[in-house]
Structure formats: C-alpha cells, structure tokens
XYZ file of C-alpha atoms in Angstrom:
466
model
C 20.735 -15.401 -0.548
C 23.597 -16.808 -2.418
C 20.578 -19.373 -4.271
C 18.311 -16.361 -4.935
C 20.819 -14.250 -7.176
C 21.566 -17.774 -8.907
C 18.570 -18.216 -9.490
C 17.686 -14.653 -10.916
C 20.610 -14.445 -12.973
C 19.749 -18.453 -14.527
C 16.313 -16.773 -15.195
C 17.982 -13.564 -16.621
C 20.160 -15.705 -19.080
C 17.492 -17.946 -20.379
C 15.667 -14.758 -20.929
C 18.124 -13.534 -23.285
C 18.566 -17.194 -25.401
C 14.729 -16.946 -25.546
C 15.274 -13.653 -27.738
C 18.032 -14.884 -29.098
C 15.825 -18.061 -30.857
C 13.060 -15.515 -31.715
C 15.168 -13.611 -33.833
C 16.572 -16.229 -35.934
C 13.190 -17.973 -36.624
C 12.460 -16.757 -40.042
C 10.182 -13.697 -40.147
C 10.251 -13.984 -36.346
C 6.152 -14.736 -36.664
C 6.098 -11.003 -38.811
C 6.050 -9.023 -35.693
C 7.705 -6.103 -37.432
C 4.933 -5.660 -39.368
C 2.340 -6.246 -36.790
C -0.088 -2.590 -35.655
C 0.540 -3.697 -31.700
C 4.184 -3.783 -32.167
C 5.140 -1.379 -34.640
C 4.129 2.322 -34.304
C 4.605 5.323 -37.097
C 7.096 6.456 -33.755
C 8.854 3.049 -32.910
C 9.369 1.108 -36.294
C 12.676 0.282 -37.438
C 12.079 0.079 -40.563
C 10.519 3.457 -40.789
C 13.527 4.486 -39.057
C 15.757 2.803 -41.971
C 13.715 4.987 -44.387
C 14.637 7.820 -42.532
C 18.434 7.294 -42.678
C 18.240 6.301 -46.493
C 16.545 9.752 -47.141
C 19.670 11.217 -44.844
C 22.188 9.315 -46.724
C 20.467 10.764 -50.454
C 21.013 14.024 -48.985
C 17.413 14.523 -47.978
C 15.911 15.790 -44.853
C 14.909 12.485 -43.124
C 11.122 13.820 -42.161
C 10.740 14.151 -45.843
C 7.516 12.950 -46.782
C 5.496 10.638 -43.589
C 7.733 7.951 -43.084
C 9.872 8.845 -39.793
C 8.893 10.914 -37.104
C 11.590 9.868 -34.888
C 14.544 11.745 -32.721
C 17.496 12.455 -35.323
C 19.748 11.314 -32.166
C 18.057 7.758 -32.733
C 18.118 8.262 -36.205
C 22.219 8.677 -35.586
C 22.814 5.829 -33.546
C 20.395 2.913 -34.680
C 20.705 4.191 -38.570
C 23.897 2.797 -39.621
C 23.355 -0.324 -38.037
C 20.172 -0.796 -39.814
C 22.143 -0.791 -43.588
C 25.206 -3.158 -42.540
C 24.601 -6.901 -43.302
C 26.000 -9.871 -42.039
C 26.086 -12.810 -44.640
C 24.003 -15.899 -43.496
C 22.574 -13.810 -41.079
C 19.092 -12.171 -39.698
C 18.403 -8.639 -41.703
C 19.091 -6.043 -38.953
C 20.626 -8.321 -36.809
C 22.536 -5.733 -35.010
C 19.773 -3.609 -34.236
C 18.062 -6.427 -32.239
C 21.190 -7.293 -30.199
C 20.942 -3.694 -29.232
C 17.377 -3.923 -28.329
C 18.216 -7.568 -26.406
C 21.104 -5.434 -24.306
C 18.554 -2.506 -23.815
C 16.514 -4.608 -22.345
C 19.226 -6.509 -19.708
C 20.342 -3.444 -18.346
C 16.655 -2.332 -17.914
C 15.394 -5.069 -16.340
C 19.021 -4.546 -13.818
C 18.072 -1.346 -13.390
C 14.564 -2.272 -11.942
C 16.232 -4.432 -9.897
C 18.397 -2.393 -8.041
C 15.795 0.209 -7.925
C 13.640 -2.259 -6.427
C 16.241 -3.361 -3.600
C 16.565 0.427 -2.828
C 12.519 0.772 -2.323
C 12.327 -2.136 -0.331
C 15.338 -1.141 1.881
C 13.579 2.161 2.180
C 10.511 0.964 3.323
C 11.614 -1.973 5.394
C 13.487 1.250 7.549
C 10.333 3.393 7.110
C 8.412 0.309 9.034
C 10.538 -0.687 11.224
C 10.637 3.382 12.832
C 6.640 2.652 12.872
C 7.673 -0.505 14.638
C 5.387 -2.436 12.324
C 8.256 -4.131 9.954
C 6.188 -7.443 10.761
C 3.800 -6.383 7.805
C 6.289 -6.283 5.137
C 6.178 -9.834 3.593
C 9.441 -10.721 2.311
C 9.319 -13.759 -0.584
C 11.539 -16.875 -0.173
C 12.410 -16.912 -3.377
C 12.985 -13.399 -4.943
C 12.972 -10.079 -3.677
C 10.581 -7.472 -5.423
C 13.159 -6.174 -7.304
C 14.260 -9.182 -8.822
C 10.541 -10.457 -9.681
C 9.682 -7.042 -11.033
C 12.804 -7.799 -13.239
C 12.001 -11.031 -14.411
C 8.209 -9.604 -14.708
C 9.928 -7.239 -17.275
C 12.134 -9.749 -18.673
C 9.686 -11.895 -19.525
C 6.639 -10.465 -20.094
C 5.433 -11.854 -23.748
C 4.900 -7.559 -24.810
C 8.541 -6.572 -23.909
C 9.956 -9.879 -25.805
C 7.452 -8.475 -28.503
C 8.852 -5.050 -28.732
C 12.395 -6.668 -28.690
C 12.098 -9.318 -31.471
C 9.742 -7.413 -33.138
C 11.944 -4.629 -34.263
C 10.348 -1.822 -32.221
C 12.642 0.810 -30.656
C 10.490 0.689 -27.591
C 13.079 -0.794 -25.686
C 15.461 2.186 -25.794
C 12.807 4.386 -25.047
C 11.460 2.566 -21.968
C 15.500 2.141 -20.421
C 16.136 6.032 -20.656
C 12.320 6.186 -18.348
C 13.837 3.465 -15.739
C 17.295 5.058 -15.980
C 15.109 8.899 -14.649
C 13.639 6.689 -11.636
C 16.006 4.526 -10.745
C 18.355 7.764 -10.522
C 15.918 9.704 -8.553
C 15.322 6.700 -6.275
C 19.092 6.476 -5.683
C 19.805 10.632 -5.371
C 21.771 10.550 -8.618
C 20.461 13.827 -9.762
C 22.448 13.952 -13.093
C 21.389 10.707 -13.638
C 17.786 11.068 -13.297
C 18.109 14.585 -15.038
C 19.688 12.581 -18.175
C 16.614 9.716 -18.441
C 14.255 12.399 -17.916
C 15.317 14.512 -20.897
C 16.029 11.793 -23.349
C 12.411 9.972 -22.465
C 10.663 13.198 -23.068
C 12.929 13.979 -26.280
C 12.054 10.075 -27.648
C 8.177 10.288 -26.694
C 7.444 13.482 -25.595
C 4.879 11.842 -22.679
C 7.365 11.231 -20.015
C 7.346 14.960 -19.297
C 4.689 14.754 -17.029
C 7.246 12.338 -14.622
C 9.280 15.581 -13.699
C 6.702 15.719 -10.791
C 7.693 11.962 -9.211
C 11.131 12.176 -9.743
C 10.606 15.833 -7.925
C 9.085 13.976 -5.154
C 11.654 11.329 -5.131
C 14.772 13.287 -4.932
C 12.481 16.092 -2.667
C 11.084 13.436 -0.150
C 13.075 10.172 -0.686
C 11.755 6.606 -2.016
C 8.251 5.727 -0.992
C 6.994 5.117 2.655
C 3.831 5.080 4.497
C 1.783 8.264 4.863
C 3.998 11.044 7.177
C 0.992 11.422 9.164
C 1.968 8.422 10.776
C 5.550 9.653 11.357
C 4.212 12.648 13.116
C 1.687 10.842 15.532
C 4.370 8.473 16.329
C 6.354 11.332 17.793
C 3.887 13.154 19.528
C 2.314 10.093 21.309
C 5.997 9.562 22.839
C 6.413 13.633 23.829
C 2.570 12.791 25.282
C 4.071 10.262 27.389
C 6.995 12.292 29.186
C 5.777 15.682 29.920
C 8.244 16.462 32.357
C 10.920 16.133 29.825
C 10.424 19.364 27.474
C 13.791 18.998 25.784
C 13.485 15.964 24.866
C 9.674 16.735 23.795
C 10.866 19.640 21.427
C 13.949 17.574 20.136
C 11.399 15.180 19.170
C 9.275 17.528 17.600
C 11.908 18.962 15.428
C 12.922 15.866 14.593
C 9.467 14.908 13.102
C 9.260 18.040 11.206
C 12.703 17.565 9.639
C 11.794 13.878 8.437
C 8.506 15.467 6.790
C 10.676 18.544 5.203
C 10.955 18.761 1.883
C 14.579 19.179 0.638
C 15.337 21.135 -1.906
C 18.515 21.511 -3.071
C 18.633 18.239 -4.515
C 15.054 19.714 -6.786
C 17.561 22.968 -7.912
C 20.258 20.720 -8.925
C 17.675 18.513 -11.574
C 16.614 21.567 -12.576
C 20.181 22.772 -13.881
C 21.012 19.268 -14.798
C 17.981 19.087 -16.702
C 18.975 22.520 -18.298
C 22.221 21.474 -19.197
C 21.189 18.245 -20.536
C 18.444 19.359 -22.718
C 20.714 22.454 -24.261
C 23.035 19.601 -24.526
C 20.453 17.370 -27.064
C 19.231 20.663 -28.616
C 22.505 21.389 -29.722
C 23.217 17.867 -30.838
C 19.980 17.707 -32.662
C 20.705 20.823 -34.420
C 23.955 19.649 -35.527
C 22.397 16.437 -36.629
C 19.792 17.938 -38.831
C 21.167 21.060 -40.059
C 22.442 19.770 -43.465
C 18.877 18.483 -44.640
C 16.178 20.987 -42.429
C 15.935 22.440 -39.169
C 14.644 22.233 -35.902
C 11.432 23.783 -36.419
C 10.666 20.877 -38.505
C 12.097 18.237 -36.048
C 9.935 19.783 -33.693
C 6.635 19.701 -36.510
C 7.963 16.460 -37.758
C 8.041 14.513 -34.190
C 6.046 16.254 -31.348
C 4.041 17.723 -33.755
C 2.719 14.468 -35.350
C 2.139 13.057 -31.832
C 0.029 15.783 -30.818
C -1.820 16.327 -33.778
C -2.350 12.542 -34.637
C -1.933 13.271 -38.210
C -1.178 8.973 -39.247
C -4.667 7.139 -38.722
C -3.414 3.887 -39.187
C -4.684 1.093 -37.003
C -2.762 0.869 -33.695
C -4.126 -0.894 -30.421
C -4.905 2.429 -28.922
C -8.575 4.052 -28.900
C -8.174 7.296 -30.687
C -7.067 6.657 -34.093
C -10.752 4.977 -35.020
C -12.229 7.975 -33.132
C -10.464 10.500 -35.203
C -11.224 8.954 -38.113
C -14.804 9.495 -37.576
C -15.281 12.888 -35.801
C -16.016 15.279 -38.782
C -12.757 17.733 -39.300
C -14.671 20.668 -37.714
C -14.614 18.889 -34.341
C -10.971 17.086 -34.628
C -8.883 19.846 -32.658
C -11.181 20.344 -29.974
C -11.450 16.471 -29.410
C -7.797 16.810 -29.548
C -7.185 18.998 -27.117
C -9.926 17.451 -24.818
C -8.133 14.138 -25.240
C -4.273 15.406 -24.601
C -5.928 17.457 -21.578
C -6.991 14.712 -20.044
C -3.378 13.216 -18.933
C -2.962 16.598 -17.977
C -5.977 16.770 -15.899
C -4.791 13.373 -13.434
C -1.478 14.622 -12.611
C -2.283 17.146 -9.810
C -5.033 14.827 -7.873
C -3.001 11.857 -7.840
C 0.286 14.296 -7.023
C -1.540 15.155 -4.336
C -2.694 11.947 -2.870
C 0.047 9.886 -3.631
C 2.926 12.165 -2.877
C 4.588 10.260 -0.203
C 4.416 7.045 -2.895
C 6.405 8.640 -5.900
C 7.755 6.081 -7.361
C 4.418 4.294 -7.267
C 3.174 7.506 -8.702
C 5.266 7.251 -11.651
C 3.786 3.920 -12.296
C 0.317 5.201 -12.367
C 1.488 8.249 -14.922
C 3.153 5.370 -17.330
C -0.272 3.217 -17.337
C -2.179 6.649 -17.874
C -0.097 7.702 -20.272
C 0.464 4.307 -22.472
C -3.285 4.462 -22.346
C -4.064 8.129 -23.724
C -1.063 8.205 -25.894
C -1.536 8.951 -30.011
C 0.097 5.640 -31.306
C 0.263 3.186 -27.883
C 2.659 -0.151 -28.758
C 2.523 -3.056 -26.336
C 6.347 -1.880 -25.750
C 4.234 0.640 -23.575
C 2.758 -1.776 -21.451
C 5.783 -3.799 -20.698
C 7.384 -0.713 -19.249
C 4.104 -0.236 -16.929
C 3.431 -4.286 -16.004
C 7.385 -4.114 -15.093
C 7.004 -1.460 -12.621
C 3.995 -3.192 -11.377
C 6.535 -5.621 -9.708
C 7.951 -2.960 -7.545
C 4.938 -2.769 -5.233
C 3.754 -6.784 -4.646
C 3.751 -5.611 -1.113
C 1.163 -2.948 -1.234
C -0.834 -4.735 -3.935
C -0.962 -8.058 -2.133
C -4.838 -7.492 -1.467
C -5.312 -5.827 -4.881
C -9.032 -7.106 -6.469
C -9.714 -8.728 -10.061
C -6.076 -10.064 -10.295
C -6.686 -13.137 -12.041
C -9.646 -11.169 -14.368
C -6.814 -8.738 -15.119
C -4.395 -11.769 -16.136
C -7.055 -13.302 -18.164
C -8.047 -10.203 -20.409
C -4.749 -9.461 -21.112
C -4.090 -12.682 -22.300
C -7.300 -12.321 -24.852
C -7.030 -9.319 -26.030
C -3.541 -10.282 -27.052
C -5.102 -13.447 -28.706
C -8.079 -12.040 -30.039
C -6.186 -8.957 -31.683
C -4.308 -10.773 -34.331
C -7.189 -12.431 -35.371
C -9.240 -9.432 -35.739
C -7.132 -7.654 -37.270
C -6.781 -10.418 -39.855
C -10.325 -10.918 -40.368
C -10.440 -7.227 -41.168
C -7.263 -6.358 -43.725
C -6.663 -9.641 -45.120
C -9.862 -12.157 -44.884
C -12.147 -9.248 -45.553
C -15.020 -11.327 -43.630
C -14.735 -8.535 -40.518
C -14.182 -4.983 -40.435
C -12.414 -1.709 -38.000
C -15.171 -2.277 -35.467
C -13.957 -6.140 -34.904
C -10.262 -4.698 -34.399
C -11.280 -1.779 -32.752
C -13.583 -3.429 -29.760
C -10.354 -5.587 -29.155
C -8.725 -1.813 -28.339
C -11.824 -0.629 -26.286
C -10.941 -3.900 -24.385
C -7.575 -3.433 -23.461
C -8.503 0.184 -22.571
C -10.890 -0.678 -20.305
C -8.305 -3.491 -18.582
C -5.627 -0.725 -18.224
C -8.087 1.423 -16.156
C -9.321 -1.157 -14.194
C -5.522 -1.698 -13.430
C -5.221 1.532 -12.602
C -8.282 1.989 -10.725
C -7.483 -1.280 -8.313
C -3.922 -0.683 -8.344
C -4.507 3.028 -7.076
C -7.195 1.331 -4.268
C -5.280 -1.534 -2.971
C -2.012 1.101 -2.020
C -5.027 3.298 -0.126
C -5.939 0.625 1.453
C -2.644 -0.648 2.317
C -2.090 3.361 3.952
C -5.100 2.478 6.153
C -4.051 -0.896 7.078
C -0.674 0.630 8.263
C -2.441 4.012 10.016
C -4.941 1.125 12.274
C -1.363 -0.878 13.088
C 0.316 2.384 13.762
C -2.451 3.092 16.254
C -3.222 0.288 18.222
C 0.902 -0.029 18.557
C 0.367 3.808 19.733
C -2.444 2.443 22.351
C -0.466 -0.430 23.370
C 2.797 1.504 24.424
C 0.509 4.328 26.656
C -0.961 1.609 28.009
C-alpha cells in the first residue's frame, strides 16, 4: 500500500514539472493560439480583453471578444496584466491552471476510492466480490488520476492558456461531493459548472441519483432476488421472512431528504452568484446582457470560427432561413439522451455523469480538447466494468490521429493555402465519430458487465438452495 501512494504521488509530481517545462519553452509550441485549445469561451487572452475593456470603464462584453462569467473575469483578470520580469507572459495564470488541475486530479482520486469501496460492499452482499479485479499497482482512483494528469489534452488546456481547467474542477468538485453526501458541496460545483458552461445543467439528474441512491452498484434487481431466494428457503420463519423483505425494500428506497437539501443549497448558491454577478457588472451593463453576452452566444452559436467541433462548418452553410431550427434540433438533441439513459443507468450515476460529459463535449457550440480530458479522466473510474469493453486499441489509435492530423490540416488550410475547411473539418467528423463509438461501447460493456453479475448472482442463488 505504502509503495502504491509513493508511487502515485512520484507520478503526480513529475506531472506537475512536466507543465512546469511546457510553460517556459518559448511560445509553449503556440498552443494559445491553436482552434482545439482555445475557444471564443475558454481563451485567456480573450479574457484579458475583457478585463482591459473593464478597467477603460467599458462593459467587458463590449463588442465579441469575451463571453465569459464576470466572476472569472474577477478572479483570473488581474492576474492576467501583472508581469514578472524575466519571466513567462501570464505566468500566474498558468500556475493557477497547474494547481486547478492537482486538486482535480485528487479529487478523482478520492472519488474513485469511495466508488470502489462502494461497490466492493455492494459485491460482497451479492457474495460475488471475487469479480472485482483489484490492480497491483494502482487503485482506479489513482489511475483515473494519473489518466487525467497526464492525458496530452488536459496538459494542452493547461499550458495552452485555456480556462478549461477551472471549469472542469468545479464539474469533479459536484460529483465527487455527491459521491461523498456533501450536499453543499456538490450543490456549489453544480452551480458554478453550469454558470461557467452552461452544459453541466443537465448533471443535476446524476448527482440526484447519487445523493438519492448512493455511489454506483449492480442492478437492485439483484438485491431483491437475493433476499427473496433466502425468505424462499425458511418458510417457517415469517418474521424473519418479512424483516428481510423490508430490509430489501429499504436498500432500493430512494432517500430524499438529502435531494431537498441540494435543492436549497443549490438555491442559495445560485442567488449567491447572481448577486455577485450583478455586483460585478453593474458599473459597465447588466445582467440581461451577461445573460445575452454568455449563454446567449453559446446557444445561438453566433462566432463561426473553426473549432474541433462539428457544427460551426454546418452553420456556416445552412442558409439563414434554416439556422434556428437546425439550432434547436441540434441543442435538443442532448436534451433528448438524458431521460433513456436516466432510466437505464440509474443505479450507475456516477457512470451516468460520464456518459452526459462525452455527450455533451460532443454536441457542445465551441468543444476544446479541455472537454475531453474531463471525460477520458472519468473514464478511469470504471476499468472494472469496462474491462471487456470492444475497439479499445482502435479508440487509442484515432485519438492519437486526429490529434496529429488536425494541426496539419488546419495548416494546410489558413496558412499553406494548398487545402481548405473540408480538410480541417473531416478531421472534426473524425473525432465525432470516435467520441460516439466511445460512448456507444462504453455504454455496452457496463450492460454487459450487469448481465455478467445477474448470471453470477444466480447460479450463487442455485447453489445455496441446493
């Protein structure tokens, strides 16, 4: 044990010397400037316009530049106009992103140990704790945190002066909160991730689930015919039999209180950032136009520059007649997954929350790779029920060339002039297509895992009447 968290926390500190050397190189390779990276949402340097305009006594969503929360704006702002002499430009700013990104790659951890802890009980009630695998070298949690650590798109977002990071700790900070009962916790992430980026609304319904039903486990089903094949066995005992069955419908009771008390926090909290918002922008506008300026410009898409995402070409070239419907259609469909997959995967929410990220960084108006760190981070959390999980290494590979092959296209499109937006934009279509095929597998292989445990649960059923 003592080996493993040496060994995570050597992996953890090289980790953070690895950004460390990134952001002195000069230019850092020109990530800041770079359409995967960089988002109209999560630049900082359109976020440095934005507090210039506030310093000049102009409303910061003057003109198209930032589009950004004015508590952001606040906090990252003044750091982004202080200089240290022989230094990196914004120097500060990255630092902050490097620490963002430590304590959310600590929070996965712990939220990790807590699901496997969880489950490990769940299974060993089912008497079937021989099918969770345990590694001998990390735990889940801490590979899902080096996963995050590590992955080449979250050290990206970091050097590459994308607020991304910030964004993605306030999403693990609503999870790992639910997953631990810390309601005013996972109230807090929940309201500042939807006040950053406005998509992580739609994870009210897992953390719901989480602080309703508890961290994942197998389907209750099992639970309940585990229970009724032992009252089957003892007839004559009827007391027992009916304190049994009570029992099972207790451990499949949703709990509520815990749902009312997010709801107030999540009240409180968001009356909280109204008020602080309003404050913060009263001198120069209002919150109408924070509102216009921010979720506004995500939902209407009004910036068409190139972005690795697959709706910017698409508006581009629907005629103007046909541009809100298409937007609606396209917003709607987020909306559209959320109830099926509630459904299915309700006794999974955590994994649930997983598959809304990957939906959501997929759909989204202006996608970063900052997205899909958060997502491929989480993906750690569940190597157990995605041991059997198909097209790995195919996965693996297409990431790794559409993240080659992107540069280069966009290259020969702005600057070499010997390509054009359908070279760049087939790279997009790409990684599209990878991130449902990731969600499609990923989706199949926990099924399957439920059916693997339901035959186990069964024959161990069998085995004790016999």
């Amino acid at each position: 044990m003592e080996k493993k968290k040496r060994g995570f926390w050597r992996w953890l500190i090289a980790s953070v010397m690895l950004r460390l050397i990134l952001i002195y190189l000069p230019k850092t390779f020109n990530l800041a400037s770079r359409p995967e990276v960089s988002t109209p949402l999560v630049s900082l340097r359109r976020l440095a316009e934005g507090y210039w305009l506030k310093q000049s006594s102009i409303s910061p969503y003057a003109g198209s530049m930032y589009h950004g929360s004015p508590l952001l704006l606040s906090l990252l702002g003044p750091l982004t106009v202080k200089r240290i002499e022989g230094q990196p430009n914004h120097l500060l700013c990255s630092l902050v992103f490097v620490i963002a990104d430590i304590i959310s790659a600590l929070f996965i951890r712990a939220t990790g140990h807590t699901l496997q802890m969880a489950y490990r009980q769940s299974l060993n009630s089912l008497d079937i704790v021989d099918l969770l695998k345990s590694s001998d070298l990390l735990s889940s949690g801490d590979i899902a945190a080096l996963v995050y650590l590590w992955n080449p798109f979250t050290i990206a977002a970091c050097v590459g002066l994308s607020t991304s990071p910030v964004e993605n700790l306030v999403v693990i900070l609503a999870l790992h909160g639910a997953c631990k009962g810390l309601v005013p916790l996972a109230a807090f992430g929940w309201v500042m991730s939807t006040h950053l980026s406005l998509y992580p609304a739609i994870l009210i319904i897992p953390v719901i689930l989480l602080l309703g039903y508890g961290p994942d486990s197998p389907p209750r089903k099992l639970f309940l015919q585990k229970r009724y094949g032992k009252n089957g066995d003892n007839h004559s005992s009827d007391n027992c039999g009916q304190q049994e069955t009570n029992q099972s419908k207790a451990e499949v009771t949703f709990s509520w209180r815990p749902v009312v008390h997010f709801l107030f926090w999540s009240s409180l909290w968001s009356a909280y950032v109204l008020v602080l918002c309003s404050i913060s922008v009263k001198p120069h506008g209002s919150l109408w136009e924070m509102f216009q300026r921010t979720y506004g410009f995500i939902l209407t898409m009004e910036d068409m520059s190139p972005n690795i995402g697959v709706l910017w070409y698409f508006f581009a070239e629907v005629f103007d007649f046909f541009r809100s419907f298409f937007m609606i259609v396209f917003h709607l469909n987020i909306l559209f997954m959320i109830l099926p997959l509630a459904i299915r995967l309700k006794h999974r929410p955590c994994f649930l929350a997983f598959i809304y990220i990957a939906i959501s960084s997929m759909l989204k108006s202006y996608p970063s790779v900052g997205d899909s760190a958060l997502y491929l981070g989480l993906l750690g959390l569940f190597l157990d029920e995605l041991a059997d999980m198909k097209f790995s290494f195919f996965l693996l590979c297409g990431y790794i060339g559409v993240s080659l092959l992107s540069p280069v296209m966009h290259n020969l499109w702005i600057w070499r002039g010997t390509g054009n937006a359908n070279f760049y934009y087939a790279t997009g279509m790409a990684y599209a297509c990878l991130q449902i095929i990731l969600v499609v597998e990923s989706v199949s292989a926990v099924l399957n895992h439920d059916r693997k445990l339901r035959k186990l649960s069964v024959t161990k059923l069998r085995d004790g009447n016999s």
